[in-house]
Amino acid sequence: MTVLPDDGFSLAAEFPDATHEQWQRLVEGVLRKSGKDAQGSAAEDALSTALEDGITTRPLYTAGSGAATPGLPGFAPYVRGGRAEGGALSGWDVRQRHDRPDAARTNEAVLADLESGVTSLWLTVGSAGVPVEALGTALDGVLLDLAPVVLDAGPRFEAAAEALLALYGERGIAPEAALGNLGADPYGLAARTGDHGALAEGVAAAAGLAARCAARHPQLRAVTVDALPYHEAGASTAQELGCALATGVAWLRELTAAGLEPSAAAGQLEFRYAATADQFLTIAKLRAARRLWSRVAEVSGVAGGGAAQRQHAVTSPVMMSRRDPWVNMLRTTVASLAAGVGGADAVTVLPFDHALGLPDAFARRIARNTSTILLEESHLGRVVDPAGGSWYVERLTDEVARAAWAWFQEIERAGGQADALRGGLVGERIAATWEARSRRLATRREPVTGVSEFPLLSEAAVERDPAPARPAGGLPVVRRDERFEELRARSDAHLAATGARPKVFLAALGPAAAHTARVTFAANLFQAGGIEPVQEPLSVDAAAAGQAFAASGAAVACICSSDALYEEGAAGVAEALKAAGAVRVFLAGRPGGLRETYEKAGVDEFVVAGGDAVAVLGSVLDRIGVA
């Protein structure tokens, strides 16, 4: 008998603890009911989920799951946070992004943000944002010794930095009171543009700015290690971390070669990562990033707290959808929660309309209020490392760190980040990762709510001012919705040209109880490609199917019902649909042993969960002449 300590809840103290093996036996029983015969660890494997980077999530974690000791917040390896107090005193830095080229309108938005909870500004400067010469106008009325300014100026980072430093002087800001980051990022620029010829010159200019900041501006950083170019190209979590780590190592080499001590060099870097709606992977990513950087800093001679990585988390642009953009509010809420729990020092919530162009005031207000609610109403910052001690998170952190370290070492063997970018290693690996993920998206194994699942064809388009073009020419910029967006764009063009969307007739057999599940599946499938489902009447048979199809205005049809009713009448309905002019007839479900019968009757294709939805929908649009 297991004797438990008296904790005040001793009702069942005389009973022995349940064991892992007992749990496995319960799982075995559940699996047997679903037709799977698996025992012991195989039963547990059946409930496991494979992630990218060779990582597998298990259905159950225990104290014996095994993970490196995370230490304490504020101490190496900084897994639990770079500061001992975490966000318990002030929460995280709420950082809002501004891309609008009109400096006056940007200034209005900036002041509105700072008056409503934003604590730092992220300004795009140059051809993709506010003109360098108009930086003062954009920051008019901003208390620069209270609100940190982070620049993102692409190739014009040196001119933008000089403009900001001059602005500090003009407004009487003491050098030691200047806050923020000058945003020099020549490695990220090379990744985005593919222009490696200017990299050495950019690195030298950035090193000069870093030396000035280290000497005169103790609260101002010069360099951003931006992992977003890799994330936006489709990189996995480990690839994003490995590229950021390799870039950080390259900066330590360059800055120490320029005369900075290792601790001063590390103090000039701020790392930027993507936060996604996969909350546990995001939490593990940020914790793993600090652990990896701590190891690099240790062997590089960085002393004390200088080894703590400064992190800026940005809600992922890749996950933002253009259709049903309101769902992005939910995605960014989960992502920002994960960023805060993961210990990010600064968090930017991209507005829900980010993928459509420049955000309006409402979208910016929702974005900044997301952090406010998490901090002030959910009290997320009151606990340091709230995910700490979770066996799942600790193990996932360890696995992500190991996968990222392996990729980092491969980059280093290729000559470092610059050579790995220039030689194509980074681009090729990321492309392979995105290709595999694209297959999951196309088959809807990775669903995109409002796009590939539960789309709303009748939604009104959300219009926004176009955003300035970002630097391009290097790594691609991908989105999860892109292949479905192409299909929807074809449907929109058809609607504009003809006044109606392409249609599919849903030939439902039998009562609602028999056909509802597959009607719902088929309706979702075809709407994901902009094809409008028509189910009038609600149920048909072989005698009525042809006339109903002809009246629907559709060119294709999909038969929907139970397997039992398929055996009774699907063949006759398929023949009627073909006779009525259907250019393609689908059947929702697997044919079983009746494939030949159905195909002879006129069924062209069987649509099932896990099938390639993009291929099916594209072929339908092709067959009915939607350009």
XYZ file of C-alpha atoms in Angstrom, residues 140-458:
319
model
C 6.525 64.212 -32.994
C 5.227 64.362 -29.419
C 6.769 61.023 -28.441
C 8.735 61.082 -25.177
C 11.828 59.346 -26.461
C 13.289 58.788 -22.992
C 10.159 56.810 -22.015
C 9.078 55.035 -25.202
C 11.727 52.816 -26.815
C 11.895 53.060 -30.615
C 12.888 50.039 -32.696
C 13.811 50.757 -36.314
C 13.377 48.462 -39.305
C 15.005 50.264 -42.224
C 16.288 47.473 -44.460
C 19.141 48.738 -46.628
C 18.814 52.261 -45.178
C 19.461 51.204 -41.592
C 22.564 53.399 -41.265
C 20.795 56.573 -42.443
C 17.771 55.798 -40.261
C 20.000 55.206 -37.234
C 21.783 58.502 -37.751
C 18.425 60.262 -38.061
C 17.199 58.764 -34.792
C 20.437 59.544 -32.959
C 20.230 63.131 -34.221
C 16.636 63.307 -33.016
C 17.725 62.275 -29.531
C 20.225 65.132 -29.535
C 17.743 67.696 -30.862
C 15.232 66.831 -28.150
C 17.751 66.920 -25.338
C 17.697 63.209 -24.586
C 20.797 62.276 -22.623
C 22.835 59.541 -24.325
C 22.308 57.180 -21.394
C 18.525 57.736 -21.565
C 18.091 56.741 -25.232
C 16.039 53.552 -25.514
C 15.357 50.993 -28.221
C 17.152 49.359 -31.125
C 18.642 50.888 -34.276
C 17.595 47.754 -36.173
C 20.721 47.004 -38.216
C 20.080 43.632 -39.856
C 22.242 43.056 -42.944
C 22.040 39.261 -42.578
C 18.251 39.364 -42.573
C 18.314 41.763 -45.525
C 20.532 39.385 -47.498
C 18.121 36.548 -46.730
C 15.143 38.587 -47.935
C 16.754 40.052 -51.065
C 19.370 37.514 -52.109
C 21.856 40.388 -52.428
C 24.981 39.111 -50.711
C 27.314 41.632 -52.321
C 26.423 44.364 -49.833
C 26.583 42.105 -46.779
C 30.187 42.834 -45.776
C 29.665 46.582 -46.096
C 26.429 46.376 -44.105
C 28.061 44.349 -41.345
C 30.895 46.852 -41.064
C 28.438 49.759 -40.807
C 26.399 47.903 -38.190
C 29.535 47.138 -36.191
C 30.320 50.848 -36.143
C 26.875 51.640 -34.800
C 27.222 48.900 -32.185
C 30.518 50.349 -30.994
C 28.942 53.796 -30.623
C 25.977 52.422 -28.713
C 28.177 50.361 -26.408
C 30.313 53.421 -25.654
C 27.649 56.124 -25.287
C 24.138 54.648 -25.186
C 23.929 51.834 -22.600
C 20.170 51.303 -23.148
C 20.289 51.384 -26.943
C 21.037 48.291 -29.022
C 22.257 48.473 -32.596
C 21.579 45.030 -34.097
C 18.511 42.878 -34.687
C 18.918 39.162 -35.257
C 15.698 38.679 -37.183
C 14.502 35.098 -37.664
C 11.311 36.195 -39.442
C 12.828 35.924 -42.970
C 13.308 32.194 -42.332
C 9.939 31.693 -40.668
C 8.200 33.573 -43.490
C 9.956 31.349 -46.034
C 8.412 28.267 -44.394
C 11.112 27.222 -41.940
C 10.377 24.765 -39.170
C 10.841 25.764 -35.536
C 14.304 24.207 -35.343
C 15.349 25.791 -38.648
C 14.216 29.207 -37.457
C 16.155 28.823 -34.208
C 19.241 27.388 -35.901
C 19.408 30.254 -38.401
C 18.988 32.813 -35.616
C 21.698 31.137 -33.557
C 24.114 31.021 -36.496
C 23.429 34.699 -37.203
C 24.008 35.587 -33.550
C 27.334 33.726 -33.606
C 28.324 35.578 -36.783
C 27.602 38.878 -35.012
C 29.689 37.910 -31.985
C 32.596 37.218 -34.314
C 32.155 40.479 -36.219
C 31.619 42.701 -33.192
C 34.486 41.278 -31.166
C 36.706 41.623 -34.238
C 35.647 45.286 -34.334
C 36.947 45.757 -30.788
C 33.986 45.049 -28.510
C 34.347 42.766 -25.522
C 32.191 39.616 -25.781
C 29.716 40.827 -23.149
C 29.368 44.203 -24.856
C 28.927 42.512 -28.226
C 26.175 40.230 -26.900
C 24.504 43.259 -25.317
C 24.058 44.837 -28.754
C 21.845 42.020 -30.049
C 18.084 41.606 -29.878
C 16.568 38.408 -31.316
C 13.234 38.435 -33.128
C 11.135 35.265 -33.423
C 7.705 34.318 -34.723
C 4.974 33.258 -32.292
C 2.367 30.946 -33.813
C -1.011 29.606 -32.741
C 0.741 26.335 -31.835
C 1.102 27.566 -28.295
C 3.198 24.784 -26.804
C 5.686 24.804 -29.673
C 6.008 28.585 -29.368
C 6.591 28.368 -25.620
C 9.219 25.676 -26.151
C 10.842 27.658 -28.977
C 11.485 30.743 -26.850
C 12.710 28.720 -23.882
C 14.999 26.646 -26.132
C 16.350 29.788 -27.819
C 17.521 31.173 -24.478
C 19.119 27.869 -23.550
C 21.028 27.665 -26.841
C 22.207 31.273 -26.695
C 23.343 30.770 -23.118
C 25.591 27.947 -24.298
C 27.025 30.074 -27.108
C 27.577 32.968 -24.736
C 29.280 30.716 -22.221
C 31.896 29.443 -24.650
C 32.305 32.947 -26.114
C 33.299 34.452 -22.782
C 30.147 36.501 -22.188
C 29.942 37.237 -18.489
C 26.998 37.189 -16.094
C 23.597 38.423 -17.192
C 24.968 39.411 -20.594
C 24.326 35.816 -21.670
C 20.560 36.285 -21.292
C 19.013 36.588 -24.725
C 16.806 39.628 -25.362
C 13.730 38.369 -27.243
C 11.107 40.119 -29.365
C 8.232 37.812 -30.361
C 5.959 38.703 -33.297
C 2.714 36.912 -34.072
C 3.323 34.890 -37.209
C 2.550 36.504 -40.592
C 2.514 33.022 -42.145
C -0.567 32.002 -40.166
C -2.584 35.122 -41.068
C -5.400 34.465 -43.533
C -6.838 36.868 -46.079
C -10.266 35.221 -46.109
C -12.313 35.504 -42.938
C -9.572 37.713 -41.437
C -11.512 38.063 -38.173
C -10.300 34.584 -37.241
C -6.807 36.084 -37.110
C -7.805 37.758 -33.840
C -8.081 34.306 -32.289
C -4.808 33.141 -33.797
C -2.898 36.181 -32.552
C -4.443 35.878 -29.089
C -3.156 32.324 -28.714
C 0.218 33.264 -30.212
C 0.712 36.279 -27.940
C -0.304 34.214 -24.919
C 2.338 31.658 -25.896
C 4.936 34.389 -26.377
C 4.215 35.791 -22.914
C 4.258 32.367 -21.265
C 7.460 31.549 -23.166
C 9.172 34.568 -21.614
C 9.504 37.002 -24.529
C 10.732 40.420 -23.409
C 8.694 42.258 -26.064
C 5.589 41.067 -27.927
C 4.104 42.472 -31.126
C 0.578 41.406 -31.997
C 0.076 41.966 -35.714
C -3.371 43.415 -36.523
C -5.925 40.929 -37.837
C -5.926 42.665 -41.249
C -2.132 42.544 -41.618
C -2.330 40.225 -44.647
C -4.680 42.620 -46.454
C -2.595 45.792 -46.325
C -2.159 48.646 -43.866
C -4.254 48.169 -40.719
C -6.978 50.587 -39.707
C -7.433 52.116 -36.245
C -9.826 49.376 -35.140
C -7.375 46.610 -36.044
C -4.523 48.350 -34.204
C -6.744 48.828 -31.136
C -7.652 45.136 -31.054
C -3.976 44.197 -31.462
C -2.731 46.283 -28.560
C -5.711 45.332 -26.362
C -4.841 41.669 -26.834
C -1.700 42.135 -24.755
C -3.522 44.386 -22.311
C -6.165 41.754 -21.601
C -3.561 39.032 -21.169
C -1.563 41.180 -18.769
C -4.205 43.121 -16.871
C -7.214 40.788 -16.871
C -5.675 37.334 -17.282
C -2.690 38.277 -15.051
C -0.410 36.288 -17.307
C 2.680 38.202 -16.255
C 2.240 37.685 -12.529
C 3.925 34.279 -12.558
C 7.494 33.821 -13.716
C 7.714 31.034 -16.303
C 4.144 29.717 -15.881
C 4.970 26.753 -18.152
C 7.896 25.700 -15.986
C 7.542 22.265 -14.436
C 5.209 20.999 -17.132
C 6.712 17.662 -18.085
C 5.461 18.136 -21.636
C 6.881 21.644 -22.046
C 10.200 20.752 -20.453
C 10.637 17.719 -22.714
C 9.509 19.650 -25.805
C 11.914 22.476 -24.956
C 14.743 19.963 -24.755
C 13.834 18.289 -28.063
C 13.456 21.603 -29.906
C 16.818 22.763 -28.548
C 18.573 19.602 -29.711
C 17.048 19.741 -33.199
C 17.939 23.433 -33.548
C 21.492 22.821 -32.332
C 21.976 20.086 -34.941
C 20.859 22.480 -37.706
C 23.066 25.251 -36.306
C 26.066 22.927 -36.392
C 25.320 22.047 -40.003
C 25.261 25.754 -40.896
C 28.560 26.248 -39.102
C 30.109 23.329 -41.004
C 28.982 25.041 -44.218
C 31.020 28.119 -43.272
C 28.516 30.043 -41.161
C 25.262 31.826 -41.847
C 26.507 34.033 -44.687
C 27.984 31.121 -46.638
C 24.980 28.871 -45.927
C 22.678 31.563 -47.308
C 24.862 32.347 -50.298
C 25.440 28.696 -51.156
C 21.746 27.840 -51.042
C 21.842 25.415 -48.097
C 19.396 27.457 -46.023
C 17.001 28.060 -48.896
C 17.000 24.436 -50.035
C 16.322 23.018 -46.575
C 13.555 25.481 -45.836
C 11.981 24.854 -49.247
C 11.886 21.112 -48.543
C 10.247 21.753 -45.183
C 7.616 24.010 -46.719
C 6.909 21.526 -49.499
C 6.104 18.857 -46.909
C 3.963 21.269 -44.942
C 2.172 22.364 -48.111
C 1.078 18.770 -48.617
C -0.433 18.739 -45.127
C -2.196 22.015 -45.874
C -3.474 20.774 -49.233
C -4.908 17.639 -47.652
C -6.301 19.688 -44.757
C -4.429 17.587 -42.222
C -3.308 21.020 -41.086
C -6.575 22.938 -41.322
C -6.890 26.704 -41.798
C -10.147 27.750 -40.185
C -12.238 29.978 -42.419
C -10.160 29.005 -45.441
C -9.746 25.259 -45.896
C -12.281 24.452 -43.169
C -15.618 26.202 -42.618
C -15.180 28.864 -45.321
C -17.856 31.522 -45.756
C -18.383 32.306 -49.430
C -20.839 35.088 -48.686
